[in-house]
Coordinates of C-alpha atoms and ligand atoms in Angstrom, one line a residue:
M1421 CA 35.4 129.6 144.2
K1422 CA 38.0 127.2 145.3
N1423 CA 38.8 126.9 141.5
V1424 CA 38.9 130.2 141.0
S1425 CA 41.4 130.9 143.6
L1426 CA 43.6 127.7 142.6
F1427 CA 43.7 129.3 139.4
L1428 CA 44.8 132.7 140.7
T1429 CA 47.4 131.0 142.2
L1430 CA 48.9 129.3 139.6
L1431 CA 48.7 132.1 137.4
S1432 CA 50.5 134.4 139.9
F1433 CA 53.4 131.3 139.8
I1434 CA 53.9 131.4 136.3
L1435 CA 53.7 134.8 136.7
L1436 CA 56.3 134.4 138.9
L1437 CA 58.3 132.5 136.8
G1438 CA 57.3 133.9 133.5
N1439 CA 57.9 137.7 134.8
C1440 CA 61.3 136.9 136.3
T1441 CA 64.4 135.8 135.7
P1442 CA 65.8 135.5 139.3
K1443 CA 67.9 138.0 139.5
N1444 CA 69.7 139.4 142.7
V1445 CA 69.3 143.2 142.8
D1446 CA 71.5 145.1 145.2
I1447 CA 68.5 147.3 146.5
S1448 CA 71.0 149.1 149.0
K1449 CA 72.7 150.7 146.4
L1450 CA 69.6 152.2 145.2
P1451 CA 68.5 155.6 145.9
I1452 CA 64.8 155.9 147.6
S1453 CA 62.6 157.7 145.3
E1454 CA 59.8 159.7 146.1
N1455 CA 58.4 159.7 142.9
I1456 CA 56.8 156.4 143.7
R1457 CA 53.6 157.1 145.1
L1458 CA 52.3 153.9 146.8
N1459 CA 50.2 152.9 149.7
Q1460 CA 52.7 152.7 152.2
L1461 CA 51.2 150.1 154.2
G1462 CA 50.8 147.9 151.1
Y1463 CA 48.3 145.8 149.0
L1464 CA 45.8 143.2 150.0
P1465 CA 46.9 140.1 148.2
K1466 CA 43.7 139.4 146.0
S1467 CA 43.2 143.5 145.3
V1468 CA 44.1 145.9 142.9
K1469 CA 47.8 147.4 143.0
K1470 CA 48.4 150.2 141.0
V1471 CA 51.3 152.8 141.9
V1472 CA 51.6 156.1 140.4
V1473 CA 55.0 157.1 139.3
V1474 CA 55.8 160.6 138.2
D1475 CA 58.0 162.3 136.3
S1476 CA 60.2 159.3 134.8
R1477 CA 61.7 158.3 131.4
S1478 CA 61.5 154.7 132.2
D1479 CA 58.9 152.3 130.4
N1480 CA 59.0 149.7 133.0
F1481 CA 59.1 148.9 136.5
Q1482 CA 60.5 145.8 139.2
L1483 CA 58.9 144.1 141.9
I1484 CA 61.5 143.5 144.2
N1485 CA 61.3 141.2 147.2
S1486 CA 63.2 141.5 150.9
V1487 CA 66.0 139.4 149.2
G1488 CA 66.5 141.9 146.2
N1489 CA 64.8 139.2 143.6
I1490 CA 62.5 140.9 140.7
V1491 CA 59.7 138.7 141.6
F1492 CA 57.1 140.6 139.3
S1493 CA 57.8 143.6 136.3
G1494 CA 55.8 145.0 134.4
E1495 CA 54.9 148.0 131.7
L1496 CA 54.7 151.3 133.0
K1497 CA 50.9 153.2 131.7
D1498 CA 51.1 156.8 130.5
K1499 CA 49.0 158.9 132.2
G1500 CA 49.8 162.2 130.8
T1501 CA 50.3 165.1 133.1
W1502 CA 47.9 166.1 135.9
D1503 CA 46.9 169.8 136.0
L1504 CA 46.2 169.8 139.5
S1505 CA 50.0 168.7 140.5
G1506 CA 51.8 169.9 137.3
E1507 CA 53.3 166.1 137.1
A1508 CA 53.5 163.5 134.4
I1509 CA 51.8 160.0 135.4
K1510 CA 52.6 156.4 135.0
I1511 CA 50.8 154.1 136.5
A1512 CA 53.0 150.6 137.7
D1513 CA 49.8 147.7 137.8
F1514 CA 50.9 144.5 139.9
S1515 CA 47.6 143.6 140.4
A1516 CA 48.5 140.1 139.3
F1517 CA 51.1 139.1 142.0
E1518 CA 49.3 137.9 144.9
I1519 CA 52.1 136.4 146.9
C1520 CA 52.3 137.6 150.6
G1521 CA 55.6 139.0 151.5
D1522 CA 57.9 142.4 151.9
Y1523 CA 58.4 144.3 148.7
K1524 CA 59.6 147.9 147.3
L1525 CA 59.0 148.8 143.6
H1526 CA 62.3 149.8 141.2
V1527 CA 62.0 152.1 138.5
E1528 CA 65.3 152.4 136.4
D1529 CA 65.6 155.9 136.5
L1530 CA 64.6 157.3 139.6
G1531 CA 65.6 154.3 142.0
I1532 CA 63.4 152.3 144.7
S1533 CA 60.5 152.9 146.8
F1534 CA 59.6 152.8 150.6
P1535 CA 59.2 149.4 151.2
F1536 CA 55.2 147.6 151.9
Q1537 CA 53.7 144.6 152.3
I1538 CA 51.5 142.3 150.5
N1539 CA 49.3 140.8 153.2
S1540 CA 45.8 140.7 154.3
D1541 CA 46.1 142.2 157.6
I1542 CA 47.6 145.4 156.2
Y1543 CA 44.4 147.5 157.6
S1544 CA 44.5 146.2 161.3
E1545 CA 46.4 148.5 163.2
V1546 CA 45.6 151.2 161.3
F1547 CA 41.9 150.6 162.0
D1548 CA 42.6 150.2 165.8
A1549 CA 44.7 153.1 166.0
S1550 CA 42.0 155.3 164.4
V1551 CA 39.9 154.3 167.0
K1552 CA 42.1 154.1 170.2
A1553 CA 43.3 158.1 168.9
F1554 CA 39.5 158.8 170.1
Y1555 CA 40.2 157.8 173.6
L1556 CA 43.3 160.1 173.6
Q1557 CA 41.4 162.7 172.5
R1558 CA 39.0 162.9 175.8
A1559 CA 38.0 165.6 177.7
S1560 CA 37.5 165.8 181.8
I1561 CA 39.6 162.9 182.7
A1562 CA 42.6 161.7 183.4
I1563 CA 44.4 159.6 180.3
E1564 CA 46.7 157.2 181.7
A1565 CA 49.6 155.4 181.2
Q1566 CA 47.9 151.9 181.3
F1567 CA 46.1 152.9 178.7
A1568 CA 47.8 155.7 177.0
G1569 CA 51.9 155.0 177.4
E1570 CA 53.8 158.4 176.9
Y1571 CA 50.4 160.0 175.6
N1572 CA 49.6 160.5 179.3
H1573 CA 48.4 163.6 180.7
P1574 CA 46.4 164.5 183.9
L1575 CA 42.8 165.4 184.1
A1576 CA 42.1 168.4 182.1
H1577 CA 39.0 170.5 181.5
P1578 CA 36.2 168.7 183.8
D1579 CA 33.7 171.0 182.3
D1580 CA 31.7 170.4 185.6
R1581 CA 31.2 175.0 185.8
C1582 CA 30.7 176.1 182.5
F1583 CA 29.0 179.5 182.0
Y1584 CA 25.8 179.8 180.2
H1585 CA 26.9 182.2 177.4
P1586 CA 23.9 184.8 176.5
S1587 CA 23.7 183.7 173.4
S1588 CA 22.3 179.7 174.8
G1589 CA 19.3 181.9 175.9
K1590 CA 20.0 181.4 179.4
K1591 CA 20.7 184.9 181.3
S1592 CA 23.4 183.6 183.9
G1593 CA 24.4 180.5 186.0
T1594 CA 26.3 177.6 184.9
M1595 CA 26.3 174.0 184.2
S1596 CA 28.1 170.7 184.3
S1597 CA 28.9 169.4 180.6
P1598 CA 31.6 167.0 181.4
K1599 CA 33.2 164.5 179.2
G1600 CA 33.3 164.3 175.2
W1601 CA 36.2 164.2 172.6
Y1602 CA 38.1 167.4 171.8
D1603 CA 36.9 168.5 168.5
A1604 CA 40.0 168.7 166.5
G1605 CA 43.7 170.2 167.1
D1606 CA 41.7 173.3 169.8
Y1607 CA 39.8 171.7 172.9
N1608 CA 36.5 172.8 172.5
K1609 CA 33.8 170.7 171.7
Y1610 CA 30.8 171.2 169.1
I1611 CA 27.6 169.3 169.1
V1612 CA 28.2 170.1 164.4
N1613 CA 30.7 167.9 164.2
A1614 CA 29.9 165.4 166.9
G1615 CA 26.8 164.5 164.9
V1616 CA 28.4 163.5 161.9
T1617 CA 31.1 161.8 163.5
V1618 CA 29.1 159.7 165.8
S1619 CA 26.7 159.0 162.8
T1620 CA 29.4 157.8 161.0
L1621 CA 31.4 155.5 163.8
L1622 CA 27.8 154.3 164.1
T1623 CA 26.8 153.5 160.8
F1624 CA 30.0 151.2 160.6
H1625 CA 29.2 149.8 163.3
E1626 CA 25.7 148.8 162.2
N1627 CA 27.2 147.4 158.9
Y1628 CA 29.9 145.5 160.6
P1629 CA 28.7 144.5 164.3
L1630 CA 32.0 142.2 165.0
S1631 CA 34.9 144.5 163.6
M1632 CA 35.8 145.6 166.8
P1633 CA 34.8 143.3 169.8
D1634 CA 35.4 143.9 173.5
N1635 CA 39.0 144.1 174.3
S1636 CA 40.3 145.1 171.6
L1637 CA 41.6 148.5 172.4
N1638 CA 43.1 148.6 176.2
I1639 CA 40.8 151.2 177.0
P1640 CA 39.2 151.9 180.5
E1641 CA 35.7 150.7 179.8
S1642 CA 37.7 146.8 178.0
G1643 CA 36.1 144.2 179.7
N1644 CA 33.1 145.5 180.1
G1645 CA 31.4 143.0 177.4
I1646 CA 30.8 145.8 175.3
S1647 CA 32.1 146.6 171.8
D1648 CA 35.7 149.4 172.7
L1649 CA 34.1 151.4 169.5
L1650 CA 30.8 151.6 171.5
D1651 CA 32.6 152.3 174.3
E1652 CA 34.5 154.8 172.8
I1653 CA 31.1 156.4 171.5
K1654 CA 29.4 156.5 174.2
F1655 CA 32.1 158.9 176.1
E1656 CA 30.7 161.3 173.3
L1657 CA 27.2 160.9 173.7
D1658 CA 27.5 161.2 177.7
W1659 CA 29.0 165.0 176.7
A1660 CA 26.6 165.6 174.0
E1661 CA 23.4 164.6 176.3
S1662 CA 24.3 167.2 178.6
M1663 CA 23.8 169.6 175.9
Q1664 CA 20.1 169.3 175.5
D1665 CA 17.8 172.2 177.3
A1666 CA 15.1 171.7 179.2
D1667 CA 13.1 172.8 176.1
G1668 CA 14.5 170.4 173.6
G1669 CA 16.7 172.5 172.0
V1670 CA 20.5 171.7 172.4
F1671 CA 23.7 174.2 172.9
F1672 CA 25.5 174.6 169.9
K1673 CA 29.3 174.1 171.7
L1674 CA 31.1 174.0 174.7
T1675 CA 34.6 176.6 174.6
S1676 CA 36.7 178.9 175.7
K1677 CA 36.2 182.4 174.4
S1678 CA 39.3 182.2 171.8
F1679 CA 41.4 179.3 170.7
S1680 CA 43.7 178.4 173.6
G1681 CA 47.8 178.6 173.0
F1682 CA 49.8 175.3 172.0
V1683 CA 49.1 174.4 175.4
M1684 CA 48.8 170.7 177.0
P1685 CA 45.3 170.5 177.9
Q1686 CA 45.7 170.6 181.9
E1687 CA 47.7 173.7 181.3
D1688 CA 44.6 175.8 179.9
L1689 CA 43.0 176.9 182.7
S1690 CA 40.8 179.5 180.3
E1691 CA 37.1 179.6 181.4
R1692 CA 34.2 177.5 179.4
F1693 CA 31.1 178.3 178.3
V1694 CA 28.0 177.0 176.6
V1695 CA 27.2 178.7 173.7
G1696 CA 24.6 179.2 171.1
K1697 CA 21.5 177.3 170.5
S1698 CA 20.5 176.0 166.9
T1699 CA 18.3 174.4 164.4
T1700 CA 21.5 172.6 163.6
S1701 CA 22.8 171.4 166.8
S1702 CA 19.5 170.0 167.4
L1703 CA 19.4 168.1 164.4
N1704 CA 22.4 166.9 164.9
F1705 CA 21.1 165.6 168.7
A1706 CA 18.3 164.2 166.7
A1707 CA 20.3 162.1 164.3
M1708 CA 22.9 160.9 166.6
F1709 CA 20.5 160.0 169.5
A1710 CA 17.7 157.9 167.2
Q1711 CA 20.8 156.0 165.6
A1712 CA 22.3 155.5 168.7
S1713 CA 19.0 154.5 170.3
R1714 CA 19.0 151.6 167.8
V1715 CA 22.3 150.6 168.8
W1716 CA 22.0 150.2 172.4
K1717 CA 18.6 148.7 172.0
D1718 CA 19.8 145.4 172.7
L1719 CA 22.2 146.3 175.1
D1720 CA 20.7 148.4 177.3
A1721 CA 17.1 149.0 176.7
E1722 CA 16.2 151.9 179.7
L1723 CA 19.1 153.6 177.9
A1724 CA 17.9 153.1 174.3
E1725 CA 14.2 154.5 175.6
R1726 CA 16.0 157.3 176.9
Y1727 CA 18.3 158.5 173.9
L1728 CA 14.7 157.7 171.9
S1729 CA 12.5 160.2 173.6
K1730 CA 15.5 162.9 173.6
A1731 CA 15.8 162.7 170.3
R1732 CA 12.1 163.2 169.3
L1733 CA 12.5 166.2 172.2
A1734 CA 15.3 168.1 169.6
W1735 CA 13.4 167.0 166.6
S1736 CA 10.3 168.7 167.5
W1737 CA 12.6 171.6 168.7
A1738 CA 14.0 172.3 165.0
A1739 CA 10.7 171.6 163.6
K1740 CA 9.4 174.5 165.7
N1741 CA 12.7 176.5 165.1
P1742 CA 13.7 175.6 161.7
D1743 CA 15.2 178.6 161.0
V1744 CA 17.7 179.4 163.8
A1745 CA 21.0 179.5 162.3
Y1746 CA 24.4 179.4 164.5
K1747 CA 26.8 182.7 164.5
N1748 CA 29.5 182.9 166.3
P1749 CA 28.4 185.9 168.9
E1750 CA 31.3 188.9 169.2
D1751 CA 33.4 187.8 172.3
I1752 CA 33.5 184.2 170.6
S1753 CA 36.2 183.3 167.9
T1754 CA 36.6 180.0 168.7
G1755 CA 35.0 177.7 165.4
E1756 CA 31.8 178.3 163.8
Y1757 CA 30.8 175.2 161.8
G1758 CA 28.1 177.3 160.7
H1759 CA 25.3 176.8 157.5
A1760 CA 22.4 178.5 156.2
E1761 CA 20.8 175.8 154.6
F1762 CA 19.7 172.9 156.9
S1763 CA 17.9 170.7 154.8
G1764 CA 20.3 167.5 154.6
D1765 CA 20.5 168.0 158.4
F1766 CA 16.8 167.8 158.3
F1767 CA 16.6 164.7 156.0
W1768 CA 19.3 163.3 158.1
A1769 CA 17.9 163.5 161.4
A1770 CA 14.4 162.2 160.1
S1771 CA 15.9 159.2 158.1
Q1772 CA 17.5 157.9 161.3
L1773 CA 14.2 158.4 163.4
F1774 CA 12.4 157.0 160.6
A1775 CA 14.7 153.9 160.6
T1776 CA 14.4 153.8 164.4
T1777 CA 10.6 154.0 165.0
G1778 CA 9.0 153.4 161.6
E1779 CA 6.8 156.5 162.3
A1780 CA 4.9 158.4 159.9
E1781 CA 6.0 161.7 161.4
Y1782 CA 9.4 161.4 159.7
K1783 CA 8.2 159.4 156.8
A1784 CA 6.1 162.0 155.9
Y1785 CA 8.9 164.6 156.2
M1786 CA 11.0 162.8 154.0
D1787 CA 8.6 162.0 151.3
A1788 CA 7.9 166.0 151.5
N1789 CA 11.1 166.8 151.4
P1790 CA 13.4 164.3 148.9
L1791 CA 17.0 164.6 148.7
D1792 CA 19.2 162.7 145.9
F1793 CA 21.9 160.9 147.1
S1794 CA 25.1 162.7 145.8
F1795 CA 28.5 163.8 146.4
V1796 CA 30.0 167.3 146.7
P1797 CA 33.6 168.3 147.8
G1798 CA 33.5 170.5 151.1
E1799 CA 30.5 169.5 152.8
N1800 CA 31.5 166.8 154.9
W1801 CA 29.2 167.8 158.1
R1802 CA 26.6 169.8 155.8
N1803 CA 24.6 168.7 153.3
Y1804 CA 26.5 165.4 153.1
L1805 CA 24.6 164.2 156.0
K1806 CA 21.4 163.4 153.9
N1807 CA 24.1 160.7 152.6
L1808 CA 24.3 159.2 156.0
G1809 CA 20.5 158.9 155.9
Y1810 CA 20.5 156.7 153.0
Y1811 CA 22.9 154.5 154.7
A1812 CA 20.2 154.5 157.6
L1813 CA 17.2 153.6 155.6
V1814 CA 19.1 150.6 153.1
M1815 CA 20.2 148.7 156.3
P1816 CA 17.7 145.8 157.2
V1817 CA 16.6 146.8 160.6
S1818 CA 15.6 150.3 159.2
S1819 CA 11.7 149.9 159.2
L1820 CA 11.7 151.2 155.5
Q1821 CA 9.7 148.7 152.5
D1822 CA 11.9 147.0 150.8
G1823 CA 10.9 148.7 147.6
E1824 CA 11.5 152.0 148.7
K1825 CA 15.1 150.5 150.2
E1826 CA 15.7 149.1 146.5
K1827 CA 14.9 152.8 145.0
L1828 CA 17.9 154.4 147.5
K1829 CA 20.0 151.5 147.1
T1830 CA 20.2 152.5 143.3
A1831 CA 20.5 156.0 143.8
I1832 CA 23.9 154.8 146.2
L1833 CA 25.2 152.8 143.3
S1834 CA 24.2 155.4 140.7
E1835 CA 26.3 158.0 142.9
A1836 CA 29.1 155.2 143.5
D1837 CA 29.5 154.6 139.0
N1838 CA 29.4 158.5 138.3
Q1839 CA 32.4 158.4 141.2
L1840 CA 34.2 155.3 139.7
Q1841 CA 33.9 157.1 136.4
I1842 CA 35.8 159.8 137.6
L1843 CA 38.3 157.7 139.2
E1844 CA 39.2 156.0 136.1
G1845 CA 39.8 159.2 134.7
S1846 CA 42.1 160.3 137.0
P1847 CA 46.0 160.2 136.1
Y1848 CA 46.0 159.3 140.7
R1849 CA 43.1 156.7 140.1
Q1850 CA 41.1 158.8 143.2
P1851 CA 37.8 160.7 142.1
L1852 CA 38.3 164.4 143.7
S1853 CA 39.5 167.3 142.0
T1854 CA 38.5 170.0 144.4
F1855 CA 40.9 170.2 147.7
V1856 CA 39.4 172.0 150.0
W1857 CA 39.8 172.3 154.2
G1858 CA 39.4 168.6 155.1
S1859 CA 39.7 167.4 151.5
N1860 CA 41.1 164.0 153.1
S1861 CA 37.7 163.6 154.8
D1862 CA 35.9 164.2 151.3
I1863 CA 38.3 161.3 150.2
L1864 CA 37.1 159.0 152.7
D1865 CA 33.7 160.0 152.5
L1866 CA 33.9 158.7 149.0
A1867 CA 35.5 155.4 149.7
I1868 CA 32.3 154.9 151.8
I1869 CA 30.3 155.4 148.8
F1870 CA 32.2 152.3 147.2
A1871 CA 32.2 150.5 150.4
Q1872 CA 28.5 150.9 150.6
A1873 CA 27.6 150.2 146.9
Y1874 CA 30.1 146.8 147.7
Q1875 CA 27.9 146.6 150.4
I1876 CA 24.8 146.3 148.2
N1877 CA 25.9 144.2 145.5
K1878 CA 29.3 142.9 146.2
D1879 CA 30.2 144.0 142.8
R1880 CA 34.4 143.7 142.9
K1881 CA 35.0 147.2 140.7
Y1882 CA 33.6 149.2 144.1
L1883 CA 35.9 147.0 146.3
N1884 CA 38.4 148.1 144.3
A1885 CA 37.4 151.6 143.9
S1886 CA 37.5 151.8 147.6
I1887 CA 40.9 150.4 147.5
E1888 CA 42.6 152.5 145.4
T1889 CA 40.8 155.3 146.9
M1890 CA 41.9 154.5 150.1
D1891 CA 45.6 154.1 148.7
Y1892 CA 45.6 157.8 148.2
I1893 CA 45.2 158.8 152.0
F1894 CA 48.3 156.0 152.6
G1895 CA 50.9 157.7 150.0
K1896 CA 49.7 157.2 146.4
N1897 CA 49.1 161.1 146.2
A1898 CA 50.7 164.4 145.3
V1899 CA 52.1 165.4 148.4
G1900 CA 53.8 161.9 148.8
I1901 CA 53.0 160.8 152.1
S1902 CA 51.1 158.8 154.3
F1903 CA 48.6 161.3 155.6
V1904 CA 48.0 159.1 159.2
T1905 CA 50.3 160.3 161.6
G1906 CA 52.6 157.0 162.7
F1907 CA 51.4 155.2 159.6
G1908 CA 53.9 154.5 156.6
T1909 CA 57.6 155.5 156.1
K1910 CA 57.1 158.6 155.5
S1911 CA 54.0 160.4 157.4
T1912 CA 52.5 163.2 158.8
L1913 CA 54.8 164.3 161.5
F1914 CA 53.3 167.6 163.0
P1915 CA 49.5 168.1 163.1
H1916 CA 47.8 171.0 164.2
H1917 CA 46.8 169.1 167.1
R1918 CA 47.9 170.4 170.8
L1919 CA 47.9 167.0 171.7
S1920 CA 50.7 166.5 169.7
A1921 CA 52.6 169.8 169.4
A1922 CA 52.7 170.6 173.6
D1923 CA 53.5 167.2 174.7
N1924 CA 57.2 165.9 174.9
V1925 CA 56.7 163.0 172.6
A1926 CA 59.0 163.1 169.3
E1927 CA 55.9 161.1 167.7
P1928 CA 52.5 163.0 167.4
V1929 CA 49.5 160.7 168.4
P1930 CA 49.1 158.4 166.2
G1931 CA 45.9 157.2 164.2
W1932 CA 44.9 161.0 163.5
V1933 CA 44.5 161.5 159.2
A1934 CA 45.5 164.9 158.7
G1935 CA 43.3 167.2 156.9
G1936 CA 45.2 167.5 153.4
P1937 CA 46.1 170.0 149.8
N1938 CA 43.5 172.4 150.4
H1939 CA 43.6 175.0 147.3
Q1940 CA 42.6 177.8 149.6
M1941 CA 45.6 178.1 151.9
Q1942 CA 43.3 180.0 154.6
D1943 CA 46.7 180.2 156.7
G1944 CA 48.9 181.0 154.2
I1945 CA 50.6 184.6 153.4
S1946 CA 48.5 187.0 151.7
D1947 CA 47.9 190.8 152.5
N1948 CA 45.5 190.1 155.0
N1949 CA 47.9 188.0 156.1
P1950 CA 51.2 188.5 155.5
N1951 CA 52.7 186.8 158.2
G1952 CA 51.0 183.5 156.9
L1953 CA 52.8 180.1 156.3
K1954 CA 54.6 180.3 152.7
Y1955 CA 53.0 177.0 150.7
S1956 CA 56.2 175.2 148.9
S1957 CA 53.1 174.7 146.4
G1958 CA 49.6 176.3 145.8
L1959 CA 49.0 173.6 143.1
P1960 CA 45.3 172.2 144.3
A1961 CA 47.1 168.6 145.2
K1962 CA 49.9 169.9 146.1
A1963 CA 48.8 172.8 148.5
Y1964 CA 49.6 171.1 151.9
M1965 CA 52.3 171.8 154.9
D1966 CA 53.4 169.2 157.4
L1967 CA 53.8 172.0 159.9
A1968 CA 52.3 172.4 163.3
E1969 CA 51.1 176.0 162.8
C1970 CA 49.2 174.8 159.2
Y1971 CA 45.4 174.9 160.8
A1972 CA 43.9 175.0 156.9
S1973 CA 45.7 171.7 155.8
N1974 CA 47.5 169.8 158.7
E1975 CA 44.7 170.0 161.6
I1976 CA 43.5 166.9 162.4
A1977 CA 39.8 166.3 163.5
I1978 CA 37.0 163.7 165.0
N1979 CA 34.7 164.4 161.7
W1980 CA 37.4 163.3 159.6
N1981 CA 39.0 160.2 161.6
A1982 CA 35.4 158.8 161.8
P1983 CA 35.6 157.7 157.9
L1984 CA 39.0 156.6 158.3
V1985 CA 37.8 154.3 161.0
Y1986 CA 34.4 153.3 158.8
M1987 CA 37.3 152.4 155.9
T1988 CA 40.6 150.7 157.5
G1989 CA 37.8 148.5 159.6
F1990 CA 35.8 147.7 156.0
L1991 CA 39.1 146.8 154.3
D1992 CA 40.4 145.3 157.4
A1993 CA 36.8 143.3 156.7
A1994 CA 37.6 143.0 153.4
G1995 CA 41.0 141.6 153.6
K1996 CA 39.9 138.4 155.4
E1997 CA 37.0 138.4 153.4
L1998 CA 39.1 138.1 150.2
E1999 CA 41.5 135.7 151.4
Ligands
G3I2039 O1 33.1 173.7 150.3 C1 32.9 175.0 149.9 C2 33.9 174.9 148.4 O2 32.1 175.2 147.3 C3 34.0 176.2 147.7 O3 34.1 176.6 146.5 C4 35.1 177.1 148.5 C5 35.5 178.2 148.4 O4 34.7 179.1 148.8 O5 35.1 176.8 150.2 C6 34.3 175.5 150.5 O6 33.9 175.7 152.1 C7 35.0 175.3 153.1 C8 34.9 174.3 153.7 O7 36.1 174.5 155.3 C9 35.2 173.6 153.1 O8 34.8 172.5 153.9 C10 35.3 176.7 153.5 O9 35.5 177.8 152.6 C11 36.3 176.8 154.7 O10 36.3 178.1 155.0 C12 35.6 176.0 156.1 O11 36.8 175.5 157.0 C13 36.1 175.0 158.1 C14 36.8 175.6 159.0 O12 36.8 175.3 160.2 C15 37.2 176.9 159.3 O13 35.7 177.5 159.4 C16 35.9 173.6 158.3 O14 35.0 173.1 157.1 C17 36.0 173.1 159.3 O15 36.2 171.7 158.9 C18 36.7 173.7 160.2 O16 36.8 173.1 161.6 C19 37.3 173.2 162.3 C20 36.7 173.9 163.6 O17 35.7 175.4 163.2 C21 37.4 173.8 165.2 N1 37.9 173.1 165.1 C22 39.2 172.7 164.1 C23 38.1 172.6 162.6 C24 39.1 171.4 161.6 O18 40.1 172.6 161.4
9MR2040 O1 43.4 175.8 166.3 C1 43.0 176.8 165.5 C2 41.8 175.3 164.8 O2 41.4 174.7 165.6 C3 41.1 176.2 163.9 O3 40.8 175.1 163.0 C4 41.5 177.2 163.4 C5 40.6 177.9 161.8 O4 39.2 178.2 163.2 O5 42.4 178.1 163.8 C6 43.2 177.6 164.6 O6 43.6 178.8 165.6 C7 44.9 179.7 165.0 C8 43.7 181.3 164.7 O7 42.7 180.6 163.9 C9 44.5 182.1 164.5 N1 46.0 182.2 165.1 C10 46.4 181.0 165.7 C11 45.7 179.7 166.2 C12 46.7 179.0 166.4 O8 47.1 178.1 165.3

């Protein structure tokens, strides 16, 4: 390994000499071009570094360091026109250049790119921020300045007296259901969305348990000897646990009757209701608590046992009530998270219960109801859940026999190869070509497939694919921005997020990934919605507006941030491993 590294360093040096006749370029005089689409955080030193150059007639590019020296130059590779953005695409590849520092890219007929770094810790800060964002999203507690700085606010939504809505099955009365994270830009809490969020975060922790130690985030629980990531997840589990009915079934959501205005949470004094009870909320509960039981087993045996017994009860309720879909009652108009086909939910819950217990009942369900590992855009809180089941079953801690684990690993690798083929054929070198509501979470979930494949066999092609896919999130996209608030020279500034829009702070709450381009533009101007938003482009990969009113492409959501945590944490670890 050492010889390879020495060779690569020498190669970089030769390239440096060969490629550059150190020439000063007065970059201060060059215009900044937003047609150079790159990862605005930068690049890991020993990794793939491919940048998209849009609508340029130039044939080459130069890499310029902070003092204006051309340190690398190369040819622009023509990739033709991308029909999803209407752009002529060329690729600038400077993967061979590995020297850490601050750089910009120059293209003769365009100008200079946003600044970026080559460094092994470029994902470290955004990883922390993507988790800290969850703390800033907490309900029922005061978010204090000592932890939140300028994003502090008084206690809001105590949720200690929530009315049972008739759809919950209760005729009257109230229940206490405090804590948990606001779902997204709104102030409501949904079990179907909490599940995929908690499971994605726990899956990251189970695979990279040392990535976020205690005292990483400066949250109230910091210093208690437990990973700050687990402390944050526990705040959601504390709420979710209160949503289980005595018979094991799980209520669907805790919500106001309609979406509140764009006010700070402490100003939203709407009555709060416990609404619905469904197969899907019960399965989400079963899955996340079975997984949580596994994770807390060595931290708090009693809690782990309690979680597991509640997960079993929720599974049993769902098994007895397999077809109870959720639909908003007439007097409720907040989020629905409604789907009609629950096989992915059942498989995921059975997988988590089996991975934790090894018990025949759950194995029997999976054997009788097998599901392929696959990826379909737009399924992120529905059929995609089965993939989280695969991730649980292939782990060393899982009770599955090795032979069967190998089969599941082969399925993951096969899908990763399918997606890699799509990436290789994409002018933007990322695997998504269908842009719907929450498309950035599709990108992030695809990156997790590559990360899981890399975890299985350490083939660099999967690590590189995960890096190129994440480059899209941080600026290598047809919108030309970093979709993560607070990260990048040009990043999402006005997310559909009441906490960001209603506070007196100019900058949005940092660390949130926006939903991303959505060709359906449900909030756009139309015959049914004459006051809708006028999108600057209807091209699928460009159908995005950085406006607070834009909920169909610019909202933030906990289930979209969970894979952001996974991937920035994974690349932060990979960055250190590659050093
Ligand atoms: O996936 C299908 C795709 O196959 C199909 O071609 C396309 C056209 O029919 O539709 C796609 O489904 C879309 C789905 O998002 C993709 O995830 C649905 O049309 C679209 O209605 C659905 O939007 C959901 C949105 O609520 C409106 O219901 C989002 O998934 C969901 O993330 C979002 O969730 C909201 C909560 O309700 C409230 N809190 C905020 C949160 C985020 O916006
Ligand atoms: O703020 C709401 C957001 O969380 C939802 O995802 C979105 C779609 O259900 O609805 C948003 O609320 C808007 C409502 O749908 C229409 N009137 C304006 C509301 C605030 O933008």
